[in-house]
XYZ file of C-alpha atoms in Angstrom:
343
model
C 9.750 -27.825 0.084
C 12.292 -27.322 2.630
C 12.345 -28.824 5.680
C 10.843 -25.273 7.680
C 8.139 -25.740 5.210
C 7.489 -29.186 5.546
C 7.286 -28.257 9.958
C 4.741 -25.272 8.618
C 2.420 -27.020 6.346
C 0.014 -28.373 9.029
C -0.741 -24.550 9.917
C -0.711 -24.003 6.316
C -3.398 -26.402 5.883
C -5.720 -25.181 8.367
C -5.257 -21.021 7.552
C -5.939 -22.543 3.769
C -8.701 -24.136 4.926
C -9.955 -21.890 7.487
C -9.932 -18.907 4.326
C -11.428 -21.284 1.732
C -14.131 -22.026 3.685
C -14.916 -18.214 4.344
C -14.805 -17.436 0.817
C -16.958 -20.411 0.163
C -20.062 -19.151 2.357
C -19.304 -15.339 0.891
C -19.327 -17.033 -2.842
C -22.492 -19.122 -2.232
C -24.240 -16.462 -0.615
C -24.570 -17.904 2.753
C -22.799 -14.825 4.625
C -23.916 -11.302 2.672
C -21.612 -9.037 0.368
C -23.354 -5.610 0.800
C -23.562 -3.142 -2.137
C -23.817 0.753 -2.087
C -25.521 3.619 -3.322
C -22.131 4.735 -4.403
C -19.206 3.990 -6.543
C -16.890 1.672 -4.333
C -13.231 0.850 -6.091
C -11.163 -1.616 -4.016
C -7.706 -1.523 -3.815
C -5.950 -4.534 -2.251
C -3.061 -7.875 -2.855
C -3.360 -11.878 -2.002
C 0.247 -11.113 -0.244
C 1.286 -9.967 2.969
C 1.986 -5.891 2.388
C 5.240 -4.459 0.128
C 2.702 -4.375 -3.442
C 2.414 -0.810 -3.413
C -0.568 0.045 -2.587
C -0.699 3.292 -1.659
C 1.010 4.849 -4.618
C -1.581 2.739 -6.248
C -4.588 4.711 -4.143
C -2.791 7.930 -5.018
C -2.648 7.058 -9.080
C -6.305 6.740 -8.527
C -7.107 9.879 -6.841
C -5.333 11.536 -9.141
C -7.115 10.254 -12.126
C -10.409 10.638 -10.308
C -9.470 14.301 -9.342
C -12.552 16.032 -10.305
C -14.860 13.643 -8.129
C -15.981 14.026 -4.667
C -13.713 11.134 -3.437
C -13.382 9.630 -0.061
C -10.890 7.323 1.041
C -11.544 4.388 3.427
C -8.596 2.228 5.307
C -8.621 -0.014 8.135
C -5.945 2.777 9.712
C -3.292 0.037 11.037
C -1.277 0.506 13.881
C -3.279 3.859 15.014
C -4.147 4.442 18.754
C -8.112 4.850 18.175
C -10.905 2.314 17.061
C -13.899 3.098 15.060
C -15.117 5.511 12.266
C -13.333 8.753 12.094
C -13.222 11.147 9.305
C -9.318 13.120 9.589
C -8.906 16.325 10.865
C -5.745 18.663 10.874
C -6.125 17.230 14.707
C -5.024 13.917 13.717
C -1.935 12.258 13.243
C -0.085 9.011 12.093
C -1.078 7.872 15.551
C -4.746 8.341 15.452
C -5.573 7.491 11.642
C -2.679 5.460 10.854
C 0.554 6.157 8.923
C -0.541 6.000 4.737
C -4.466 7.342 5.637
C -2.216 10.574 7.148
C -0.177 10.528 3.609
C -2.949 10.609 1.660
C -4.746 13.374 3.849
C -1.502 15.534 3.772
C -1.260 15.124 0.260
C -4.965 15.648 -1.225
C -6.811 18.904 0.556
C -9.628 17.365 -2.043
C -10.062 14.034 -0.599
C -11.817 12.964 2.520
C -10.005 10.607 4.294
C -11.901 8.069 6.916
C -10.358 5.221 8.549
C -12.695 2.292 10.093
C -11.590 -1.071 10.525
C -15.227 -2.955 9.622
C -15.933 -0.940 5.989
C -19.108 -2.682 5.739
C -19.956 -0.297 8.714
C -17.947 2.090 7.687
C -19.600 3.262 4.541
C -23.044 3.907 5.541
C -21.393 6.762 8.071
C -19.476 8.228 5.062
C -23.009 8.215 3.032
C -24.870 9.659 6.156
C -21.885 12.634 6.948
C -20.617 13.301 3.476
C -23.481 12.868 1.651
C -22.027 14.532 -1.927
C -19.386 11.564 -2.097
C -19.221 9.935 -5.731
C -16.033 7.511 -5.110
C -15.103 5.385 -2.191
C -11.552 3.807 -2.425
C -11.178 0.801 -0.440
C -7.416 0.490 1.074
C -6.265 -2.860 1.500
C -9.296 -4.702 0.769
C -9.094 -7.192 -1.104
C -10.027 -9.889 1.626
C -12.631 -7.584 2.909
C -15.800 -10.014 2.099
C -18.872 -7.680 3.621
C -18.459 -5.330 1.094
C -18.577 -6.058 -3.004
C -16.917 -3.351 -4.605
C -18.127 -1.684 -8.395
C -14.488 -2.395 -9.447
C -11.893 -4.665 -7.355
C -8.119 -4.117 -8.462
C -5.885 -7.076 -6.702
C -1.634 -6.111 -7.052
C 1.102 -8.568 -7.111
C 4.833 -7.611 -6.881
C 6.768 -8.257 -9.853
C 9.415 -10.120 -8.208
C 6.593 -12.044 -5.975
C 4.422 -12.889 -8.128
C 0.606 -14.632 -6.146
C 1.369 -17.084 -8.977
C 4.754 -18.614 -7.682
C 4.090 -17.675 -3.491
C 2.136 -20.123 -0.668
C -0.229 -19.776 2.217
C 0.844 -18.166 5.289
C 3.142 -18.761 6.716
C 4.752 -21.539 4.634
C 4.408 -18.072 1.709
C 2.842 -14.789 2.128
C -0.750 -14.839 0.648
C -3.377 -14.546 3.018
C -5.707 -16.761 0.812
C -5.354 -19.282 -1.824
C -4.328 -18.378 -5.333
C -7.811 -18.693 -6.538
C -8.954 -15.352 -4.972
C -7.431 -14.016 -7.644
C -10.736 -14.695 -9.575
C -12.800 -12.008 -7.694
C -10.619 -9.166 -9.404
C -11.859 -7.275 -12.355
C -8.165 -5.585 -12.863
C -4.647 -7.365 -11.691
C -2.120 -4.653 -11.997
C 1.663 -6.542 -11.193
C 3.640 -3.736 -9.654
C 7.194 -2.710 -9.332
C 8.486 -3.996 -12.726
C 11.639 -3.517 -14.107
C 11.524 -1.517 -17.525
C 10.850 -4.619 -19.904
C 8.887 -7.035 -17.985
C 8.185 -10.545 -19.464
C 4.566 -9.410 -20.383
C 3.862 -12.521 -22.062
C 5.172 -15.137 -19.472
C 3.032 -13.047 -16.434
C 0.122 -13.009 -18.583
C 0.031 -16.769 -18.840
C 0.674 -17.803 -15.282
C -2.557 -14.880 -13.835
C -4.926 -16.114 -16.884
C -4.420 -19.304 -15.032
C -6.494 -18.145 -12.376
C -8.819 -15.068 -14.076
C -9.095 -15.365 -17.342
C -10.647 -12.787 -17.906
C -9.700 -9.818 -15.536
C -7.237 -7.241 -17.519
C -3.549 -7.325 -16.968
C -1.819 -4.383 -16.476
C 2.045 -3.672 -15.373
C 3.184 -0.744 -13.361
C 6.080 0.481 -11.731
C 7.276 3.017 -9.111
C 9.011 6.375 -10.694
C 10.993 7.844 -7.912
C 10.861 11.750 -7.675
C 13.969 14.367 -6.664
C 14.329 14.393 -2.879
C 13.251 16.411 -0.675
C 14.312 17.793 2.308
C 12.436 17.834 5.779
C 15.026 18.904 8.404
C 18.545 20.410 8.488
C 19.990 23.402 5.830
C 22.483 21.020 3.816
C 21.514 20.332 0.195
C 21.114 17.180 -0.888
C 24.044 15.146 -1.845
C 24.834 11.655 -3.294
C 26.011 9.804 -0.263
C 23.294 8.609 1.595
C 22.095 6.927 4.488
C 18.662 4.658 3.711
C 15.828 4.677 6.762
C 12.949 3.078 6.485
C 10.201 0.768 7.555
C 8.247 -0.472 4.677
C 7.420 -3.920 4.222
C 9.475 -4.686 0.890
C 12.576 -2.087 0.550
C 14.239 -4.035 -2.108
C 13.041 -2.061 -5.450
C 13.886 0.861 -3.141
C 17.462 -0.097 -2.163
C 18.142 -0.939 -5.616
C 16.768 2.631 -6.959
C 19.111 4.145 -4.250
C 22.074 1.999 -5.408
C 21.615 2.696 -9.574
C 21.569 6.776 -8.580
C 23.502 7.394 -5.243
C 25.984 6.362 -2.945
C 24.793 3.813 -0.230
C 27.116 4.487 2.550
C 24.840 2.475 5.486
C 21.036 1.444 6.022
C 18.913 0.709 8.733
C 15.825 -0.743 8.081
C 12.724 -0.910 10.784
C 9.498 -3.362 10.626
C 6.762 -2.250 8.501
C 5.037 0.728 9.613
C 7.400 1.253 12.593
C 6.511 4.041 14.699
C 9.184 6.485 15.667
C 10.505 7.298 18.657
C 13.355 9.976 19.848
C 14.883 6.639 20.650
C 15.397 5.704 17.166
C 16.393 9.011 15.557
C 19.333 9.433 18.376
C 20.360 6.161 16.964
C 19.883 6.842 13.381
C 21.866 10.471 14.406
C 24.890 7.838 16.464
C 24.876 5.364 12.886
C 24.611 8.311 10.474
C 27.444 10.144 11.691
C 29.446 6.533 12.377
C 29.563 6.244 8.406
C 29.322 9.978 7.017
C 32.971 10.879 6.602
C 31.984 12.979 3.805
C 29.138 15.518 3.157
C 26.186 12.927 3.087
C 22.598 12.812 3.929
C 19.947 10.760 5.601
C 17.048 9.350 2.983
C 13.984 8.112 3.688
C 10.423 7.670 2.194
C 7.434 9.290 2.424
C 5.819 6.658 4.624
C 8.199 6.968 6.797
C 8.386 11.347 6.765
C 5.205 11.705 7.979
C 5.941 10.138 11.380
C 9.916 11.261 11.574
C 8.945 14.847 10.387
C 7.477 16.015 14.127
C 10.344 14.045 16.037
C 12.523 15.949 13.658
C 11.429 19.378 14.808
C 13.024 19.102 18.311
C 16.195 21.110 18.570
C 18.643 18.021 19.335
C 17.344 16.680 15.572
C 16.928 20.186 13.700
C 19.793 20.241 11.990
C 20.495 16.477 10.841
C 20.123 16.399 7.465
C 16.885 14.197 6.221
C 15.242 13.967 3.088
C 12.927 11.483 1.915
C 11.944 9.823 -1.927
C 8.088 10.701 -2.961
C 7.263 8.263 -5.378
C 4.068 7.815 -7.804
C 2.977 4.497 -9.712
C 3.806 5.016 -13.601
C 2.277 2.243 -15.805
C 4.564 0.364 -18.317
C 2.010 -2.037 -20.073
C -1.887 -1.831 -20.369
C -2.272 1.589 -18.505
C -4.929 3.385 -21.069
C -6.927 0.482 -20.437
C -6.509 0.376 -16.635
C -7.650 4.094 -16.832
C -10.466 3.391 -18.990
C -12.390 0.682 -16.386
C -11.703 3.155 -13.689
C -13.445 5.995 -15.485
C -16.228 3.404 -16.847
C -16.926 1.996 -13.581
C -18.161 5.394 -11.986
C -21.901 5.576 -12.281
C -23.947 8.155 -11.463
C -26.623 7.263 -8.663
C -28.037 10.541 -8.316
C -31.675 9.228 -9.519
């Protein structure tokens, strides 16, 4: 341990205590895990963000396409508080960045944001009564509700295996949580990962939960202001919480000419294009192009509109979660899980 970590442990102590102890009184019943009259699939990670968990949510929606599905996040970062169901009203402001991706996206989904899920749910049941499939975003450490099928993700190249409590690590419980998952998918893997070795280390804590290996396939770009087409050179923009498989996409295919990088769902001001206009046009000598991700489109795209912005030239990466090892199975437990409750 280095010497940061050895000034951080005594936190580390008490958030590992203070999050053993919760999960003690959920595990031994003493504070109540509801269940539903409905299908309820969890999506969440031991880690802080950067797992991929809303191309994740997406690979699910898309296998689930001919249910009645609604999604359910906690909507962080948005300007309102409560249940809300989205409406072409809303925005990244009011719901939240990835709920607004996923309502753009699907015109067969509803999407709800509430931040206590245990509450949450019963307003879905009681206003969308026809709903077959709830998926959970980013709840994995969401106690009050027990799930029909809880899938936990772990980045490749941070593994929950080899990371530490917050905020000596990033896991926001102990390594043991693992255990509660009926699915551990490890995400963002290179094209041969180390199956076996990865298989080993997670059996150490679940056994028996399958093991499955995805990664992130990167689509053509495409374009959301200006009339250029796209080139190779590029300038990278983006707040996400782990750009690292995404720089190194951008690096194998294009020509990085400059990056700027904001915090983790960063939201957008004119502020911050003019500067990404001043730094783009610092480093495009040649014909180039600003890139960006999906995440981040859905908030730049209005700011983008304005006529001082219309014509620089901005695309962004859509992206979908492709699964390199144990996939048929992952889809299988998915499908399984659904029960009908219509009796």
């Amino acid at each position: 341990m280095n010497f940061l970590g050895v000034l951080l442990f005594p936190f580390t102590f008490l958030y590992d205590l203070i999050t053993r102890l919760r999960n003690y009184l959920y595990d031994t019943g003493y504070k109540r895990s509801f269940e539903f009259q409905t299908n309820v699939i969890s999506v969440g990670n031991l880690s802080v963000g950067g797992t991929g968990k809303s191309p994740m949510v997406e690979y699910i929606i898309r296998l689930l396409r001919n249910r009645k599905l609604v999604t359910l996040s906690r909507g962080y970062g948005r300007q309102s508080r409560g249940f809300r169901i989205a409406t072409e009203e809303d925005t990244p402001k009011t719901i939240g960045d990835e709920p607004y991706l996923f309502y753009k996206k699907f015109d067969h989904v509803y999407v709800t944001v509430g931040e206590q899920r245990a509450v949450a749910i019963p307003f879905i049941l009681a206003e969308l009564p026809d709903t077959e499939v709830i998926i959970l975003d980013d709840a994995y450490q969401h106690r009050p509700v027990k799930p029909s099928l809880n899938i936990l993700l772990t980045d490749y190249t941070k593994p929950f295996f080899e990371d530490h409590i917050l905020p000596t690590g990033r896991l926001r419980e102990s390594r043991k949580g693992a255990k509660r998952a009926d699915i551990i998918v490890v995400t963002k893997c290179p094209e041969n990962p180390d199956v076996h070795r990865y298989d080993l280390q997670i059996k150490k804590y679940n056994p028996t939960a399958h093991i499955a290996f995805s990664s992130i396939a990167y689509l053509p770009p495409q374009r959301i202001s200006g009339t250029r087409d796209f080139c190779q050179n590029v300038f990278l923009v983006t707040g996400i919480a782990n750009p690292r498989s995404l720089k190194e996409h951008i690096e194998a295919n294009y020509r990085l000419i400059g990056e700027h990088y904001f915090k983790d769902h960063h939201d957008y001001t004119e502020k911050d294009v003019r500067l990404i206009k001043k730094e783009f046009e610092a480093k495009a000598k040649d014909v180039a192009c600003v890139l960006t991700t999906e995440k981040d489109m859905v908030k730049l795209h209005p700011l983008l509109k304005k006529g001082e912005f219309s014509g620089l030239p901005v695309f962004y990466l859509p992206i979908e979660t492709v699964f390199v090892n144990g996939g048929k199975r992952f889809d299988e437990m998915v499908l399984n899980s659904i029960r009908s409750y219509s009796d």
